[in-house]
JSON list of C-alpha atoms in Angstrom, two decimals:
[
{"chain": "A", "resi": 1, "resn": "MET", "atom": "CA", "xyz": [32.68, -23.44, 28.51]},
{"chain": "A", "resi": 2, "resn": "ASN", "atom": "CA", "xyz": [33.13, -20.51, 26.19]},
{"chain": "A", "resi": 3, "resn": "ASP", "atom": "CA", "xyz": [35.58, -19.03, 23.71]},
{"chain": "A", "resi": 4, "resn": "GLY", "atom": "CA", "xyz": [37.98, -18.09, 26.54]},
{"chain": "A", "resi": 5, "resn": "TYR", "atom": "CA", "xyz": [38.68, -21.81, 26.95]},
{"chain": "A", "resi": 6, "resn": "ILE", "atom": "CA", "xyz": [39.61, -22.03, 23.25]},
{"chain": "A", "resi": 7, "resn": "GLN", "atom": "CA", "xyz": [41.90, -19.00, 23.46]},
{"chain": "A", "resi": 8, "resn": "ASP", "atom": "CA", "xyz": [43.69, -20.45, 26.49]},
{"chain": "A", "resi": 9, "resn": "LYS", "atom": "CA", "xyz": [44.05, -23.84, 24.81]},
{"chain": "A", "resi": 10, "resn": "LEU", "atom": "CA", "xyz": [45.44, -22.50, 21.52]},
{"chain": "A", "resi": 11, "resn": "THR", "atom": "CA", "xyz": [47.79, -20.08, 23.30]},
{"chain": "A", "resi": 12, "resn": "ALA", "atom": "CA", "xyz": [49.17, -22.95, 25.40]},
{"chain": "A", "resi": 13, "resn": "VAL", "atom": "CA", "xyz": [49.70, -25.01, 22.23]},
{"chain": "A", "resi": 14, "resn": "PHE", "atom": "CA", "xyz": [51.54, -22.11, 20.58]},
{"chain": "A", "resi": 15, "resn": "LEU", "atom": "CA", "xyz": [53.75, -21.71, 23.65]},
{"chain": "A", "resi": 16, "resn": "SER", "atom": "CA", "xyz": [54.85, -25.34, 23.19]},
{"chain": "A", "resi": 17, "resn": "LEU", "atom": "CA", "xyz": [56.49, -24.40, 19.85]},
{"chain": "A", "resi": 18, "resn": "ASN", "atom": "CA", "xyz": [60.04, -24.72, 21.21]},
{"chain": "A", "resi": 19, "resn": "ASP", "atom": "CA", "xyz": [59.50, -28.29, 22.45]},
{"chain": "A", "resi": 20, "resn": "PHE", "atom": "CA", "xyz": [57.64, -29.22, 19.25]},
{"chain": "A", "resi": 21, "resn": "SER", "atom": "CA", "xyz": [60.24, -27.78, 16.85]},
{"chain": "A", "resi": 22, "resn": "GLY", "atom": "CA", "xyz": [63.41, -28.28, 18.86]},
{"chain": "A", "resi": 23, "resn": "VAL", "atom": "CA", "xyz": [64.26, -24.64, 18.11]},
{"chain": "A", "resi": 24, "resn": "GLU", "atom": "CA", "xyz": [64.17, -21.82, 20.67]},
{"chain": "A", "resi": 25, "resn": "TYR", "atom": "CA", "xyz": [61.75, -19.53, 18.83]},
{"chain": "A", "resi": 26, "resn": "ILE", "atom": "CA", "xyz": [60.01, -18.38, 22.02]},
{"chain": "A", "resi": 27, "resn": "LYS", "atom": "CA", "xyz": [62.35, -16.59, 24.42]},
{"chain": "A", "resi": 28, "resn": "ARG", "atom": "CA", "xyz": [61.72, -16.59, 28.17]},
{"chain": "A", "resi": 29, "resn": "SER", "atom": "CA", "xyz": [63.23, -15.21, 31.31]},
{"chain": "A", "resi": 30, "resn": "GLY", "atom": "CA", "xyz": [61.86, -17.52, 33.96]},
{"chain": "A", "resi": 31, "resn": "GLU", "atom": "CA", "xyz": [58.10, -17.49, 33.39]},
{"chain": "A", "resi": 32, "resn": "LYS", "atom": "CA", "xyz": [58.14, -14.14, 31.54]},
{"chain": "A", "resi": 33, "resn": "LEU", "atom": "CA", "xyz": [57.74, -14.25, 27.77]},
{"chain": "A", "resi": 34, "resn": "LEU", "atom": "CA", "xyz": [60.26, -11.93, 26.11]},
{"chain": "A", "resi": 35, "resn": "ASN", "atom": "CA", "xyz": [59.19, -12.12, 22.46]},
{"chain": "A", "resi": 36, "resn": "VAL", "atom": "CA", "xyz": [55.47, -12.96, 22.52]},
{"chain": "A", "resi": 37, "resn": "ASP", "atom": "CA", "xyz": [52.90, -10.17, 22.54]},
{"chain": "A", "resi": 38, "resn": "LEU", "atom": "CA", "xyz": [49.77, -11.52, 24.25]},
{"chain": "A", "resi": 39, "resn": "PRO", "atom": "CA", "xyz": [46.38, -9.76, 24.16]},
{"chain": "A", "resi": 40, "resn": "ASN", "atom": "CA", "xyz": [46.01, -7.09, 26.85]},
{"chain": "A", "resi": 41, "resn": "VAL", "atom": "CA", "xyz": [49.38, -7.84, 28.46]},
{"chain": "A", "resi": 42, "resn": "PRO", "atom": "CA", "xyz": [52.04, -5.09, 28.62]},
{"chain": "A", "resi": 43, "resn": "PHE", "atom": "CA", "xyz": [54.71, -5.76, 25.99]},
{"chain": "A", "resi": 44, "resn": "THR", "atom": "CA", "xyz": [57.80, -4.01, 24.73]},
{"chain": "A", "resi": 45, "resn": "PRO", "atom": "CA", "xyz": [59.13, -5.34, 21.43]},
{"chain": "A", "resi": 46, "resn": "PRO", "atom": "CA", "xyz": [62.67, -6.70, 21.80]},
{"chain": "A", "resi": 47, "resn": "ALA", "atom": "CA", "xyz": [65.55, -4.66, 20.40]},
{"chain": "A", "resi": 48, "resn": "ASP", "atom": "CA", "xyz": [66.17, -7.24, 17.64]},
{"chain": "A", "resi": 49, "resn": "LYS", "atom": "CA", "xyz": [62.57, -6.69, 16.38]},
{"chain": "A", "resi": 50, "resn": "ARG", "atom": "CA", "xyz": [61.93, -10.46, 16.28]},
{"chain": "A", "resi": 51, "resn": "PHE", "atom": "CA", "xyz": [58.71, -11.41, 18.02]},
{"chain": "A", "resi": 52, "resn": "PHE", "atom": "CA", "xyz": [55.27, -12.97, 17.72]},
{"chain": "A", "resi": 53, "resn": "SER", "atom": "CA", "xyz": [51.97, -11.20, 18.30]},
{"chain": "A", "resi": 54, "resn": "LEU", "atom": "CA", "xyz": [48.92, -13.32, 19.15]},
{"chain": "A", "resi": 55, "resn": "SER", "atom": "CA", "xyz": [45.29, -12.36, 18.49]},
{"chain": "A", "resi": 56, "resn": "PHE", "atom": "CA", "xyz": [42.07, -14.29, 19.00]},
{"chain": "A", "resi": 57, "resn": "LEU", "atom": "CA", "xyz": [39.09, -13.62, 16.74]},
{"chain": "A", "resi": 58, "resn": "PRO", "atom": "CA", "xyz": [36.10, -15.84, 17.60]},
{"chain": "A", "resi": 59, "resn": "ASN", "atom": "CA", "xyz": [32.78, -15.86, 15.79]},
{"chain": "A", "resi": 60, "resn": "GLU", "atom": "CA", "xyz": [29.56, -15.91, 17.76]},
{"chain": "A", "resi": 61, "resn": "PRO", "atom": "CA", "xyz": [28.56, -19.43, 18.82]},
{"chain": "A", "resi": 62, "resn": "ASP", "atom": "CA", "xyz": [25.92, -21.59, 17.14]},
{"chain": "A", "resi": 63, "resn": "PRO", "atom": "CA", "xyz": [23.86, -24.11, 19.08]},
{"chain": "A", "resi": 64, "resn": "SER", "atom": "CA", "xyz": [25.16, -27.62, 18.44]},
{"chain": "A", "resi": 65, "resn": "GLY", "atom": "CA", "xyz": [21.81, -29.25, 19.17]},
{"chain": "A", "resi": 66, "resn": "LEU", "atom": "CA", "xyz": [18.28, -28.72, 20.39]},
{"chain": "A", "resi": 67, "resn": "GLY", "atom": "CA", "xyz": [17.20, -28.23, 23.98]},
{"chain": "A", "resi": 68, "resn": "THR", "atom": "CA", "xyz": [18.47, -26.43, 27.02]},
{"chain": "A", "resi": 69, "resn": "ASN", "atom": "CA", "xyz": [21.39, -28.81, 27.54]},
{"chain": "A", "resi": 70, "resn": "ALA", "atom": "CA", "xyz": [22.76, -28.53, 23.99]},
{"chain": "A", "resi": 71, "resn": "GLY", "atom": "CA", "xyz": [26.29, -27.22, 23.71]},
{"chain": "A", "resi": 72, "resn": "ASN", "atom": "CA", "xyz": [27.67, -24.55, 21.41]},
{"chain": "A", "resi": 73, "resn": "THR", "atom": "CA", "xyz": [29.79, -24.73, 18.29]},
{"chain": "A", "resi": 74, "resn": "TRP", "atom": "CA", "xyz": [32.49, -22.09, 18.17]},
{"chain": "A", "resi": 75, "resn": "THR", "atom": "CA", "xyz": [34.53, -21.16, 15.09]},
{"chain": "A", "resi": 76, "resn": "GLY", "atom": "CA", "xyz": [37.06, -18.43, 14.52]},
{"chain": "A", "resi": 77, "resn": "VAL", "atom": "CA", "xyz": [40.67, -17.53, 13.96]},
{"chain": "A", "resi": 78, "resn": "PHE", "atom": "CA", "xyz": [43.73, -17.70, 16.18]},
{"chain": "A", "resi": 79, "resn": "GLN", "atom": "CA", "xyz": [46.16, -15.28, 14.56]},
{"chain": "A", "resi": 80, "resn": "ILE", "atom": "CA", "xyz": [49.92, -15.41, 14.92]},
{"chain": "A", "resi": 81, "resn": "ASP", "atom": "CA", "xyz": [51.86, -12.47, 13.50]},
{"chain": "A", "resi": 82, "resn": "ILE", "atom": "CA", "xyz": [55.55, -13.15, 12.90]},
{"chain": "A", "resi": 83, "resn": "MET", "atom": "CA", "xyz": [57.67, -10.00, 13.11]},
{"chain": "A", "resi": 84, "resn": "VAL", "atom": "CA", "xyz": [61.26, -9.74, 11.87]},
{"chain": "A", "resi": 85, "resn": "PRO", "atom": "CA", "xyz": [63.46, -6.74, 11.04]},
{"chain": "A", "resi": 86, "resn": "ILE", "atom": "CA", "xyz": [62.93, -5.18, 7.63]},
{"chain": "A", "resi": 87, "resn": "GLY", "atom": "CA", "xyz": [65.59, -6.52, 5.29]},
{"chain": "A", "resi": 88, "resn": "ALA", "atom": "CA", "xyz": [66.13, -9.77, 7.22]},
{"chain": "A", "resi": 89, "resn": "GLY", "atom": "CA", "xyz": [64.99, -11.86, 4.25]},
{"chain": "A", "resi": 90, "resn": "MET", "atom": "CA", "xyz": [62.40, -14.62, 4.13]},
{"chain": "A", "resi": 91, "resn": "ALA", "atom": "CA", "xyz": [64.31, -17.69, 5.39]},
{"chain": "A", "resi": 92, "resn": "GLU", "atom": "CA", "xyz": [63.58, -17.04, 9.09]},
{"chain": "A", "resi": 93, "resn": "ILE", "atom": "CA", "xyz": [59.91, -16.32, 8.40]},
{"chain": "A", "resi": 94, "resn": "SER", "atom": "CA", "xyz": [59.59, -19.44, 6.25]},
{"chain": "A", "resi": 95, "resn": "ALA", "atom": "CA", "xyz": [61.11, -21.65, 8.96]},
{"chain": "A", "resi": 96, "resn": "LYS", "atom": "CA", "xyz": [58.81, -20.26, 11.66]},
{"chain": "A", "resi": 97, "resn": "TYR", "atom": "CA", "xyz": [55.79, -20.51, 9.37]},
{"chain": "A", "resi": 98, "resn": "ASP", "atom": "CA", "xyz": [56.63, -24.13, 8.53]},
{"chain": "A", "resi": 99, "resn": "TRP", "atom": "CA", "xyz": [56.82, -25.14, 12.21]},
{"chain": "A", "resi": 100, "resn": "ILE", "atom": "CA", "xyz": [53.61, -23.27, 13.07]},
{"chain": "A", "resi": 101, "resn": "CYS", "atom": "CA", "xyz": [51.82, -25.07, 10.20]},
{"chain": "A", "resi": 102, "resn": "ARG", "atom": "CA", "xyz": [53.09, -28.42, 11.51]},
{"chain": "A", "resi": 103, "resn": "LEU", "atom": "CA", "xyz": [52.05, -27.59, 15.07]},
{"chain": "A", "resi": 104, "resn": "PHE", "atom": "CA", "xyz": [48.57, -26.47, 13.97]},
{"chain": "A", "resi": 105, "resn": "SER", "atom": "CA", "xyz": [48.06, -28.87, 11.07]},
{"chain": "A", "resi": 106, "resn": "ARG", "atom": "CA", "xyz": [44.61, -29.54, 9.63]},
{"chain": "A", "resi": 107, "resn": "GLY", "atom": "CA", "xyz": [42.66, -32.11, 11.60]},
{"chain": "A", "resi": 108, "resn": "LYS", "atom": "CA", "xyz": [44.73, -31.90, 14.78]},
{"chain": "A", "resi": 109, "resn": "THR", "atom": "CA", "xyz": [42.59, -31.74, 17.89]},
{"chain": "A", "resi": 110, "resn": "PHE", "atom": "CA", "xyz": [43.63, -30.20, 21.18]},
{"chain": "A", "resi": 111, "resn": "ASP", "atom": "CA", "xyz": [41.01, -31.49, 23.61]},
{"chain": "A", "resi": 112, "resn": "GLU", "atom": "CA", "xyz": [37.76, -30.21, 22.02]},
{"chain": "A", "resi": 113, "resn": "VAL", "atom": "CA", "xyz": [39.42, -27.71, 19.67]},
{"chain": "A", "resi": 114, "resn": "MET", "atom": "CA", "xyz": [39.95, -28.91, 16.09]},
{"chain": "A", "resi": 115, "resn": "ILE", "atom": "CA", "xyz": [42.18, -27.15, 13.58]},
{"chain": "A", "resi": 116, "resn": "LEU", "atom": "CA", "xyz": [40.46, -26.58, 10.24]},
{"chain": "A", "resi": 117, "resn": "ARG", "atom": "CA", "xyz": [43.36, -24.95, 8.38]},
{"chain": "A", "resi": 118, "resn": "THR", "atom": "CA", "xyz": [46.47, -22.86, 8.85]},
{"chain": "A", "resi": 119, "resn": "TYR", "atom": "CA", "xyz": [47.69, -20.40, 6.24]},
{"chain": "A", "resi": 120, "resn": "ARG", "atom": "CA", "xyz": [49.60, -17.21, 5.52]},
{"chain": "A", "resi": 121, "resn": "ALA", "atom": "CA", "xyz": [46.96, -14.48, 5.20]},
{"chain": "A", "resi": 122, "resn": "ALA", "atom": "CA", "xyz": [49.16, -11.44, 4.50]},
{"chain": "A", "resi": 123, "resn": "GLU", "atom": "CA", "xyz": [52.67, -10.11, 4.73]},
{"chain": "A", "resi": 124, "resn": "GLY", "atom": "CA", "xyz": [54.54, -6.91, 4.19]},
{"chain": "A", "resi": 125, "resn": "PRO", "atom": "CA", "xyz": [56.66, -4.19, 5.74]},
{"chain": "A", "resi": 126, "resn": "GLU", "atom": "CA", "xyz": [55.38, -2.10, 8.65]},
{"chain": "A", "resi": 127, "resn": "THR", "atom": "CA", "xyz": [57.09, 0.98, 10.10]},
{"chain": "A", "resi": 128, "resn": "ASP", "atom": "CA", "xyz": [59.61, -0.90, 12.25]},
{"chain": "A", "resi": 129, "resn": "PHE", "atom": "CA", "xyz": [59.46, -4.53, 11.09]},
{"chain": "A", "resi": 130, "resn": "TYR", "atom": "CA", "xyz": [58.25, -6.99, 8.46]},
{"chain": "A", "resi": 131, "resn": "ARG", "atom": "CA", "xyz": [54.97, -8.70, 9.45]},
{"chain": "A", "resi": 132, "resn": "THR", "atom": "CA", "xyz": [53.70, -12.08, 8.28]},
{"chain": "A", "resi": 133, "resn": "VAL", "atom": "CA", "xyz": [50.13, -12.89, 9.35]},
{"chain": "A", "resi": 134, "resn": "ILE", "atom": "CA", "xyz": [49.40, -16.58, 10.02]},
{"chain": "A", "resi": 135, "resn": "ARG", "atom": "CA", "xyz": [45.79, -17.61, 10.57]},
{"chain": "A", "resi": 136, "resn": "VAL", "atom": "CA", "xyz": [44.75, -20.78, 12.35]},
{"chain": "A", "resi": 137, "resn": "GLU", "atom": "CA", "xyz": [41.06, -21.48, 11.76]},
{"chain": "A", "resi": 138, "resn": "PHE", "atom": "CA", "xyz": [39.38, -23.64, 14.42]},
{"chain": "A", "resi": 139, "resn": "ARG", "atom": "CA", "xyz": [36.14, -25.29, 15.39]},
{"chain": "A", "resi": 140, "resn": "ALA", "atom": "CA", "xyz": [35.13, -26.42, 18.85]},
{"chain": "A", "resi": 141, "resn": "ASP", "atom": "CA", "xyz": [31.98, -28.10, 20.13]},
{"chain": "A", "resi": 142, "resn": "LEU", "atom": "CA", "xyz": [31.78, -27.14, 23.78]},
{"chain": "A", "resi": 143, "resn": "SER", "atom": "CA", "xyz": [29.28, -27.77, 26.54]},
{"chain": "A", "resi": 144, "resn": "LYS", "atom": "CA", "xyz": [27.41, -24.77, 27.93]}
]
């Protein structure tokens, strides 16, 4: 297994946010995501300028043992950017951030992927929206 497994796992966990929170933060039309910008997938921001943008930033792996059968330890960041319209205030951002922190709380493990910490890394206005950057740091010990 490699870091692609981790990206798929953490993305799937994020996409369970509605069920976890009981709030319809992620909008869908059938199977199509309407307000989630996934890496290398065509996306048009919704007219209300409320959406999430996901990024995956893995580090290079370290061997988790000696020998040819030893697995690899992967670390890195799963980044979730929360976008809202400029001037919308902080209440919506704070609610989304709170639920994301609960979903990805320290010590939670999703199969082999452990969450180390989740935090707000940056925030501020962009050209068309206000961006809040949430970072989910992870560690995973995976077989080769």
